Tab-separated table of C-alpha atoms in Angstrom:
chain	number	residue	atom	x	y	z
A	1	MET	CA	107.930	81.668	92.036
A	2	THR	CA	106.238	80.843	95.324
A	3	ASP	CA	102.435	80.678	95.483
A	4	ARG	CA	101.734	83.520	97.906
A	5	SER	CA	97.972	83.082	98.292
A	6	ASP	CA	97.954	81.104	101.536
A	7	TYR	CA	100.456	82.665	103.903
A	8	VAL	CA	100.196	85.535	106.325
A	9	GLY	CA	101.678	88.137	104.003
A	10	HIS	CA	98.706	87.884	101.634
A	11	GLN	CA	95.612	89.940	102.266
A	12	ASP	CA	92.902	90.740	99.761
A	13	SER	CA	92.229	94.302	100.834
A	14	ALA	CA	89.227	94.531	98.536
A	15	THR	CA	87.295	92.188	100.839
A	16	THR	CA	89.309	92.202	104.076
A	17	PRO	CA	89.674	95.448	106.041
A	18	VAL	CA	92.990	96.313	107.645
A	19	ARG	CA	92.946	94.709	111.066
A	20	ASP	CA	92.787	97.015	114.081
A	21	SER	CA	95.943	95.753	115.740
A	22	ARG	CA	95.007	97.227	119.117
A	23	HIS	CA	92.189	94.733	119.579
A	24	HIS	CA	93.095	91.611	117.621
A	25	ARG	CA	96.047	89.285	117.892
A	26	PRO	CA	97.902	89.054	114.564
A	27	PRO	CA	97.867	85.833	112.545
A	28	PRO	CA	100.518	83.162	113.020
A	29	LEU	CA	104.016	83.967	111.828
A	30	PRO	CA	105.321	82.464	108.601
A	31	GLN	CA	107.292	79.300	109.069
A	32	GLU	CA	111.066	79.605	109.195
A	33	GLY	CA	112.426	80.117	105.699
A	34	THR	CA	109.164	81.491	104.300
A	35	PRO	CA	110.009	83.993	101.543
A	36	LEU	CA	108.828	87.525	102.265
A	37	LEU	CA	108.366	90.415	99.870
A	38	ALA	CA	110.776	93.331	99.981
A	39	LEU	CA	112.081	96.106	97.784
A	40	TRP	CA	115.776	95.446	97.237
A	41	LYS	CA	118.503	97.925	96.407
A	42	ARG	CA	121.553	96.562	94.626
A	43	PRO	CA	124.733	98.680	94.538
A	44	ASP	CA	125.924	100.664	91.555
A	45	THR	CA	122.621	100.735	89.708
A	46	ALA	CA	119.458	102.822	89.709
A	47	GLY	CA	116.067	101.424	90.650
A	48	PHE	CA	114.702	98.820	93.056
A	49	GLU	CA	113.580	95.228	92.616
A	50	LEU	CA	110.605	93.576	94.296
A	51	VAL	CA	112.130	90.334	95.567
A	52	GLU	CA	111.520	87.423	97.880
A	53	ARG	CA	113.969	87.041	100.739
A	54	ALA	CA	114.205	85.246	104.042
A	55	MET	CA	112.474	86.375	107.211
A	56	PRO	CA	114.692	88.955	108.989
A	57	ALA	CA	116.621	87.624	111.966
A	58	MET	CA	115.951	89.054	115.411
A	59	GLY	CA	117.747	89.032	118.749
A	60	SER	CA	116.640	88.972	122.359
A	61	ASP	CA	116.293	92.792	122.501
A	62	ASP	CA	114.465	93.129	119.183
A	63	VAL	CA	110.883	93.468	117.984
A	64	LEU	CA	109.468	91.945	114.800
A	65	ILE	CA	106.929	94.213	113.107
A	66	ARG	CA	104.553	93.425	110.283
A	67	VAL	CA	104.561	96.510	108.061
A	68	HIS	CA	101.208	98.048	107.118
A	69	ARG	CA	102.222	101.300	105.413
A	70	THR	CA	105.439	102.898	104.260
A	71	GLY	CA	105.973	106.502	103.274
A	72	ILE	CA	108.315	107.663	100.518
A	73	CYS	CA	110.635	110.535	101.372
A	74	GLY	CA	113.434	112.412	99.629
A	75	THR	CA	116.055	110.021	100.969
A	76	ASP	CA	114.275	107.091	99.329
A	77	LEU	CA	114.150	108.952	96.014
A	78	HIS	CA	117.904	109.571	96.213
A	79	ILE	CA	118.481	105.867	96.872
A	80	GLU	CA	116.219	104.784	94.022
A	81	SER	CA	117.996	107.037	91.540
A	82	TRP	CA	121.381	106.086	93.031
A	83	ASP	CA	122.743	109.617	92.783
A	84	PRO	CA	126.208	110.595	94.115
A	85	TRP	CA	124.860	111.135	97.626
A	86	ALA	CA	123.307	107.655	97.728
A	87	ALA	CA	126.401	106.013	96.265
A	88	GLY	CA	128.497	107.536	99.041
A	89	ALA	CA	126.117	107.098	101.973
A	90	VAL	CA	124.089	103.907	101.468
A	91	ASP	CA	125.383	100.479	102.480
A	92	ALA	CA	123.858	98.574	99.570
A	93	PRO	CA	122.763	95.918	99.000
A	94	LEU	CA	119.894	96.337	101.446
A	95	VAL	CA	116.180	96.906	101.927
A	96	PRO	CA	115.535	100.681	101.960
A	97	GLY	CA	112.711	102.538	103.722
A	98	HIS	CA	112.367	104.156	107.141
A	99	GLU	CA	108.910	105.778	107.323
A	100	PHE	CA	106.431	103.089	108.346
A	101	SER	CA	103.594	101.892	110.525
A	102	GLY	CA	102.769	98.333	111.482
A	103	GLU	CA	101.922	95.897	114.240
A	104	VAL	CA	104.097	93.934	116.607
A	105	VAL	CA	104.037	90.201	115.868
A	106	GLU	CA	106.913	88.959	118.046
A	107	VAL	CA	109.220	90.315	120.737
A	108	GLY	CA	112.604	89.147	121.928
A	109	SER	CA	113.041	87.349	125.245
A	110	ARG	CA	114.347	90.468	127.017
A	111	VAL	CA	111.752	92.920	125.662
A	112	GLU	CA	109.236	94.359	128.115
A	113	GLY	CA	106.428	96.873	127.723
A	114	ILE	CA	105.723	96.303	124.014
A	115	PRO	CA	102.742	93.967	123.621
A	116	VAL	CA	102.184	91.696	120.661
A	117	GLY	CA	99.502	93.295	118.498
A	118	ALA	CA	100.490	96.877	119.351
A	119	ALA	CA	100.270	99.495	116.606
A	120	VAL	CA	103.742	100.974	116.224
A	121	SER	CA	106.156	103.073	114.227
A	122	GLY	CA	109.904	103.229	114.656
A	123	GLU	CA	112.738	105.672	115.218
A	124	GLY	CA	114.986	105.134	112.204
A	125	HIS	CA	118.192	106.433	113.778
A	126	LEU	CA	119.996	103.623	115.603
A	127	VAL	CA	122.653	104.890	117.993
A	128	CYS	CA	125.675	103.338	119.673
A	129	GLY	CA	124.583	103.909	123.279
A	130	THR	CA	128.158	104.374	124.519
A	131	CYS	CA	129.459	107.702	123.168
A	132	ARG	CA	129.441	110.833	125.334
A	133	ASN	CA	126.183	112.173	123.897
A	134	CYS	CA	124.352	108.845	124.209
A	135	ARG	CA	125.488	108.374	127.795
A	136	SER	CA	124.414	111.959	128.572
A	137	GLY	CA	120.887	111.396	127.288
A	138	ARG	CA	121.441	113.180	123.969
A	139	ARG	CA	121.024	110.198	121.695
A	140	HIS	CA	119.982	112.295	118.707
A	141	LEU	CA	123.536	113.699	118.724
A	142	CYS	CA	125.268	110.310	118.531
A	143	ARG	CA	128.221	110.536	116.131
A	144	HIS	CA	127.873	106.843	115.290
A	145	THR	CA	124.210	106.919	114.220
A	146	ARG	CA	123.210	104.340	111.637
A	147	GLY	CA	120.103	104.804	109.527
A	148	LEU	CA	117.289	102.314	108.951
A	149	GLY	CA	117.052	101.762	105.227
A	150	VAL	CA	120.388	103.503	104.660
A	151	ASN	CA	122.934	101.497	106.638
A	152	LEU	CA	120.659	98.668	107.810
A	153	ASP	CA	117.761	96.780	106.228
A	154	GLY	CA	114.703	98.988	106.366
A	155	ALA	CA	110.934	98.956	106.176
A	156	PHE	CA	110.178	98.484	102.472
A	157	ALA	CA	109.293	94.898	103.300
A	158	GLU	CA	106.469	92.866	104.771
A	159	TYR	CA	108.390	92.604	108.036
A	160	VAL	CA	111.039	94.755	109.703
A	161	VAL	CA	113.126	94.141	112.822
A	162	LEU	CA	114.017	96.960	115.207
A	163	PRO	CA	115.646	97.128	118.627
A	164	ALA	CA	112.919	97.559	121.209
A	165	THR	CA	114.435	100.918	122.210
A	166	ASN	CA	113.553	102.257	118.757
A	167	VAL	CA	109.918	101.089	118.693
A	168	TRP	CA	107.194	103.658	119.409
A	169	VAL	CA	103.758	102.385	120.491
A	170	HIS	CA	100.821	104.488	119.309
A	171	GLY	CA	97.602	105.462	121.016
A	172	ASP	CA	94.112	104.594	119.830
A	173	GLN	CA	93.812	107.726	117.677
A	174	VAL	CA	96.590	106.720	115.262
A	175	THR	CA	95.525	104.999	112.045
A	176	PRO	CA	97.989	103.043	109.855
A	177	ASP	CA	98.231	106.027	107.492
A	178	LEU	CA	98.879	108.471	110.312
A	179	GLY	CA	101.384	106.141	111.935
A	180	ALA	CA	103.419	106.093	108.726
A	181	LEU	CA	103.748	109.888	108.983
A	182	PHE	CA	105.338	109.918	112.426
A	183	ASP	CA	108.941	109.900	111.173
A	184	PRO	CA	108.561	113.068	109.040
A	185	LEU	CA	106.142	114.499	111.604
A	186	GLY	CA	108.945	114.115	114.124
A	187	ASN	CA	111.194	116.245	111.917
A	188	ALA	CA	108.490	118.907	111.766
A	189	VAL	CA	107.871	118.804	115.523
A	190	HIS	CA	111.607	118.941	116.327
A	191	THR	CA	111.973	121.990	114.074
A	192	ALA	CA	108.799	123.805	115.103
A	193	LEU	CA	109.316	123.336	118.847
A	194	SER	CA	113.011	124.226	118.861
A	195	PHE	CA	112.054	127.576	120.389
A	196	PRO	CA	109.053	128.707	122.468
A	197	ILE	CA	106.362	129.391	119.887
A	198	LEU	CA	103.263	130.429	121.850
A	199	GLY	CA	102.103	133.855	120.661
A	200	GLU	CA	105.015	134.283	118.239
A	201	ASP	CA	105.041	135.280	114.573
A	202	VAL	CA	106.481	132.445	112.495
A	203	LEU	CA	107.874	132.362	108.950
A	204	ILE	CA	108.128	128.921	107.312
A	205	THR	CA	110.057	128.701	104.047
A	206	GLY	CA	109.242	125.600	101.994
A	207	CYS	CA	105.857	123.847	101.856
A	208	GLY	CA	106.832	120.288	101.084
A	209	PRO	CA	105.248	117.598	103.285
A	210	ILE	CA	107.415	118.385	106.332
A	211	GLY	CA	106.963	122.129	105.919
A	212	LEU	CA	103.193	121.595	105.784
A	213	MET	CA	103.365	119.459	108.912
A	214	ALA	CA	105.326	122.233	110.628
A	215	ILE	CA	102.562	124.709	109.771
A	216	ALA	CA	99.963	122.438	111.377
A	217	VAL	CA	102.145	121.924	114.453
A	218	CYS	CA	102.751	125.674	114.866
A	219	ARG	CA	98.999	126.278	114.629
A	220	VAL	CA	98.278	123.761	117.399
A	221	ALA	CA	101.193	125.060	119.499
A	222	GLY	CA	99.727	128.571	119.611
A	223	ALA	CA	101.676	130.645	117.097
A	224	ARG	CA	100.148	134.057	116.369
A	225	ASN	CA	100.798	134.717	112.671
A	226	ILE	CA	102.084	131.935	110.389
A	227	VAL	CA	103.409	132.900	106.958
A	228	ALA	CA	104.558	130.190	104.552
A	229	THR	CA	106.513	130.524	101.305
A	230	ASP	CA	106.938	128.359	98.201
A	231	VAL	CA	106.681	128.629	94.413
A	232	VAL	CA	104.267	125.715	93.799
A	233	ALA	CA	100.602	126.716	93.763
A	234	ASP	CA	99.109	123.512	95.172
A	235	ARG	CA	101.613	123.518	98.039
A	236	LEU	CA	100.651	127.071	98.933
A	237	GLU	CA	96.968	126.161	98.756
A	238	LYS	CA	97.578	123.217	101.077
A	239	ALA	CA	99.536	125.488	103.446
A	240	LEU	CA	96.436	127.634	103.917
A	241	ALA	CA	94.314	124.530	104.475
A	242	VAL	CA	96.526	123.237	107.305
A	243	GLY	CA	96.792	126.527	109.178
A	244	ALA	CA	98.888	129.247	107.518
A	245	ASP	CA	97.485	132.779	107.856
A	246	ARG	CA	99.204	134.014	104.704
A	247	VAL	CA	101.192	132.377	101.927
A	248	VAL	CA	103.793	133.970	99.681
A	249	ASP	CA	104.661	132.825	96.182
A	250	VAL	CA	108.226	134.108	96.250
A	251	SER	CA	108.416	134.005	92.456
A	252	LYS	CA	105.871	136.865	92.435
A	253	GLU	CA	106.057	138.758	95.735
A	254	ARG	CA	108.174	139.282	98.818
A	255	VAL	CA	107.798	138.223	102.428
A	256	ALA	CA	107.901	141.881	103.487
A	257	ASP	CA	104.580	142.376	101.687
A	258	ALA	CA	102.965	139.731	103.895
A	259	GLN	CA	104.401	141.387	106.998
A	260	ALA	CA	102.844	144.717	106.076
A	261	GLU	CA	99.490	143.120	105.275
A	262	LEU	CA	99.395	141.381	108.676
A	263	GLY	CA	100.379	144.554	110.528
A	264	MET	CA	103.714	143.145	111.686
A	265	LEU	CA	105.959	146.110	112.417
A	266	GLU	CA	109.125	144.424	113.719
A	267	GLY	CA	109.640	141.229	111.747
A	268	PHE	CA	109.189	137.541	112.534
A	269	ASP	CA	110.142	136.105	115.896
A	270	ILE	CA	110.900	132.596	114.585
A	271	GLY	CA	111.917	131.269	111.187
A	272	LEU	CA	111.740	127.635	110.090
A	273	GLU	CA	113.741	126.916	106.928
A	274	MET	CA	112.390	123.735	105.339
A	275	SER	CA	113.295	124.179	101.661
A	276	GLY	CA	117.093	123.957	101.450
A	277	GLN	CA	117.057	126.897	99.041
A	278	ALA	CA	119.717	129.583	99.448
A	279	ALA	CA	117.369	132.411	98.476
A	280	ALA	CA	114.791	131.251	101.032
A	281	ALA	CA	117.318	131.233	103.871
A	282	SER	CA	118.551	134.703	102.960
A	283	GLU	CA	115.055	136.187	102.773
A	284	LEU	CA	114.123	134.504	106.048
A	285	ILE	CA	117.013	136.129	107.909
A	286	GLU	CA	116.259	139.482	106.266
A	287	ASN	CA	112.712	139.426	107.684
A	288	LEU	CA	113.495	138.416	111.271
A	289	ASN	CA	113.041	140.671	114.262
A	290	THR	CA	116.081	141.582	116.339
A	291	GLY	CA	116.726	138.618	118.606
A	292	GLY	CA	114.930	136.309	116.178
A	293	LYS	CA	115.535	132.572	116.115
A	294	VAL	CA	116.002	130.260	113.143
A	295	ALA	CA	115.737	126.465	112.894
A	296	LEU	CA	117.208	124.989	109.701
A	297	LEU	CA	115.922	121.605	108.497
A	298	GLY	CA	116.135	121.844	104.693
A	299	LEU	CA	119.328	120.339	103.284
A	300	PRO	CA	120.875	122.631	100.648
A	301	SER	CA	122.465	121.235	97.503
A	302	THR	CA	124.917	124.162	97.377
A	303	ASN	CA	126.576	126.429	99.922
A	304	ILE	CA	124.359	129.196	101.315
A	305	GLU	CA	125.797	132.677	101.742
A	306	ILE	CA	124.618	134.265	104.988
A	307	ASP	CA	124.957	137.939	105.924
A	308	TRP	CA	126.775	137.314	109.167
A	309	THR	CA	126.817	141.026	109.983
A	310	LYS	CA	123.016	140.920	110.252
A	311	VAL	CA	123.141	137.707	112.276
A	312	ILE	CA	125.592	139.252	114.750
A	313	THR	CA	124.221	142.764	115.058
A	314	ARG	CA	120.614	141.550	115.269
A	315	MET	CA	121.645	138.833	117.736
A	316	ILE	CA	119.954	136.080	115.733
A	317	THR	CA	120.112	132.469	116.950
A	318	ILE	CA	120.566	129.754	114.296
A	319	LYS	CA	120.036	126.057	115.061
A	320	GLY	CA	120.529	123.083	112.747
A	321	ILE	CA	117.978	120.255	112.908
A	322	TYR	CA	118.491	116.651	111.887
A	323	GLY	CA	115.953	113.943	112.657
A	324	ARG	CA	114.183	113.810	115.986
A	325	GLU	CA	115.192	114.189	119.622
A	326	MET	CA	115.036	110.729	121.131
A	327	PHE	CA	112.507	110.515	122.514
A	328	ASP	CA	111.144	113.901	123.563
A	329	THR	CA	110.053	114.631	119.994
A	330	TRP	CA	108.076	111.379	119.796
A	331	HIS	CA	106.368	112.180	123.091
A	332	HIS	CA	105.435	115.694	121.942
A	333	ALA	CA	104.182	114.448	118.580
A	334	SER	CA	102.056	111.723	120.180
A	335	ALA	CA	100.604	114.100	122.762
A	336	MET	CA	99.543	116.606	120.133
A	337	VAL	CA	98.139	113.972	117.779
A	338	ASP	CA	96.250	112.177	120.546
A	339	HIS	CA	94.608	115.341	121.859
A	340	SER	CA	94.085	117.465	118.756
A	341	PRO	CA	91.496	116.357	116.174
A	342	GLU	CA	92.480	119.415	114.120
A	343	LEU	CA	96.072	118.235	113.893
A	344	ARG	CA	95.030	114.681	113.031
A	345	ASN	CA	92.791	115.952	110.260
A	346	ALA	CA	95.503	118.239	108.903
A	347	LEU	CA	98.083	115.461	108.875
A	348	GLU	CA	95.823	112.860	107.291
A	349	SER	CA	94.898	115.369	104.581
A	350	LEU	CA	98.559	115.305	103.539
A	351	VAL	CA	98.256	111.688	102.380
A	352	THR	CA	97.470	112.458	98.762
A	353	ALA	CA	98.157	109.023	97.247
A	354	ARG	CA	98.180	105.437	98.499
A	355	PHE	CA	99.309	102.568	96.271
A	356	PRO	CA	99.101	98.791	96.641
A	357	LEU	CA	102.442	97.007	96.714
A	358	ALA	CA	102.052	95.865	93.108
A	359	SER	CA	102.146	99.550	92.060
A	360	TRP	CA	105.249	100.479	94.050
A	361	GLN	CA	106.961	101.969	90.990
A	362	ASP	CA	103.952	104.215	90.353
A	363	ALA	CA	104.211	105.328	93.979
A	364	PHE	CA	107.829	106.383	93.514
A	365	ASP	CA	107.067	108.143	90.243
A	366	THR	CA	104.253	110.059	91.920
A	367	ALA	CA	106.448	111.049	94.863
A	368	ARG	CA	109.152	112.225	92.489
A	369	GLY	CA	106.617	114.494	90.811
A	370	GLY	CA	106.928	116.893	93.742
A	371	ALA	CA	103.257	117.614	94.395
A	372	ALA	CA	102.148	118.514	97.902
A	373	GLY	CA	101.451	115.661	100.253
A	374	LYS	CA	102.744	112.224	101.164
A	375	VAL	CA	102.709	109.080	99.051
A	376	LEU	CA	102.196	105.765	100.875
A	377	ILE	CA	102.569	102.114	99.903
A	378	ASP	CA	100.096	99.644	101.406
A	379	TRP	CA	102.014	96.456	102.291
A	380	THR	CA	98.851	94.630	103.367
A	381	ASP	CA	97.643	94.566	99.754
A	382	THR	CA	99.872	92.077	97.917
A	383	ARG	CA	97.503	91.230	95.078
A	384	ASP	CA	98.988	91.029	91.586
A	385	VAL	CA	102.573	91.567	92.683
A	386	VAL	CA	105.298	90.800	90.170
A	387	ILE	CA	108.429	89.401	91.809
A	388	THR	CA	111.636	90.053	89.897
A	389	GLY	CA	114.118	88.006	91.913
A	390	VAL	CA	115.064	86.068	95.016
A	391	VAL	CA	117.670	87.258	97.505
A	392	ASP	CA	119.419	84.578	99.526
A	393	GLU	CA	121.377	86.926	101.789
A	394	GLN	CA	120.304	86.665	105.428
A	395	ALA	CA	119.713	89.984	107.182
A	396	PRO	CA	121.926	90.582	110.240
A	397	VAL	CA	120.358	90.758	113.678
A	398	ALA	CA	119.294	94.390	113.868
A	399	ALA	CA	120.294	94.995	117.472
A	400	HIS	CA	123.818	93.732	116.871
A	401	ALA	CA	124.202	95.729	113.679
A	402	ALA	CA	123.004	98.868	115.399
A	403	THR	CA	125.831	98.827	117.895
A	404	ALA	CA	128.582	97.946	115.451
A	405	ALA	CA	129.648	101.553	114.945
């Protein structure tokens, strides 16, 4: 295999700190044809391979980003295991991954406002731009959305190409770790801010990473009482650390007990369902005040039975959430992160494991373990990598692929 010790993708992180991309121009780009490291997903089989493949192609409206960190989410675990959902939804073969941070190393000839060297993340939903919702400014509702790392080559690679419209430039407060959280943080912000939250009592069911982020966001946004539920002890402990007033282990007690303890006489004003569990959704609705509002983010694996009589007679509003509003959610997330040290600290505390690229399989195994927090892969540390193959397929120009709905 190729000697990787003398090209830009190699960095000995034991002696070389991660470059602050806001103040230093990145190193020269690899020469055309230079093999780059990427995790590769072949169809009809479980697992990934760490391969060498060609530099991704880019068009005049695209941005080339050197990846610093990637986060592992539930979607990535589905793709790795190649379960029925992945087999039906993923356009393999491809490079998976959509949660990332990095630095801009090249921009297309028609790109303006994104400087080389900028610290960035990316919106992983690529939309058509021509449907009714896109043309009306509701791009998050595009029926032709294609997903980075699901339908198009993603960010589990040393470099990723995105249309400039999907690139988000960070402020000085955002570290590489924090930048890699912005995709799931966007889900939490979209859910938490679906309804006015200032002074309201909020029930959050499910304390996985996004549920924990939602707790921190609700705290910063001025919620009065925040109650969080789960059945995993370390998740509940983390929920208290990031801002919950009370946690409920629903395997041992009921949400109504927490209401009584907090002196809440009329139920919760807002419910955020983050778990995808049928029992959680039912108990959430049971504990809402009349006129309460629910935002549903957790994807259930089975149908959920809802007492529609309660929904109707209590005049409850239910809203489904998928992804982020483009780009109001990104603006809100950045504003809160930039101006709230408490939120930054809470979010960074959720990074519970960071692995060098050589240990990518350990990273996935850890993420699959289900403990609280986010697992990151550091793509700047390529020491001791073991390459299992070479992929000759050339990636399509991202901007063109994004509009081929």
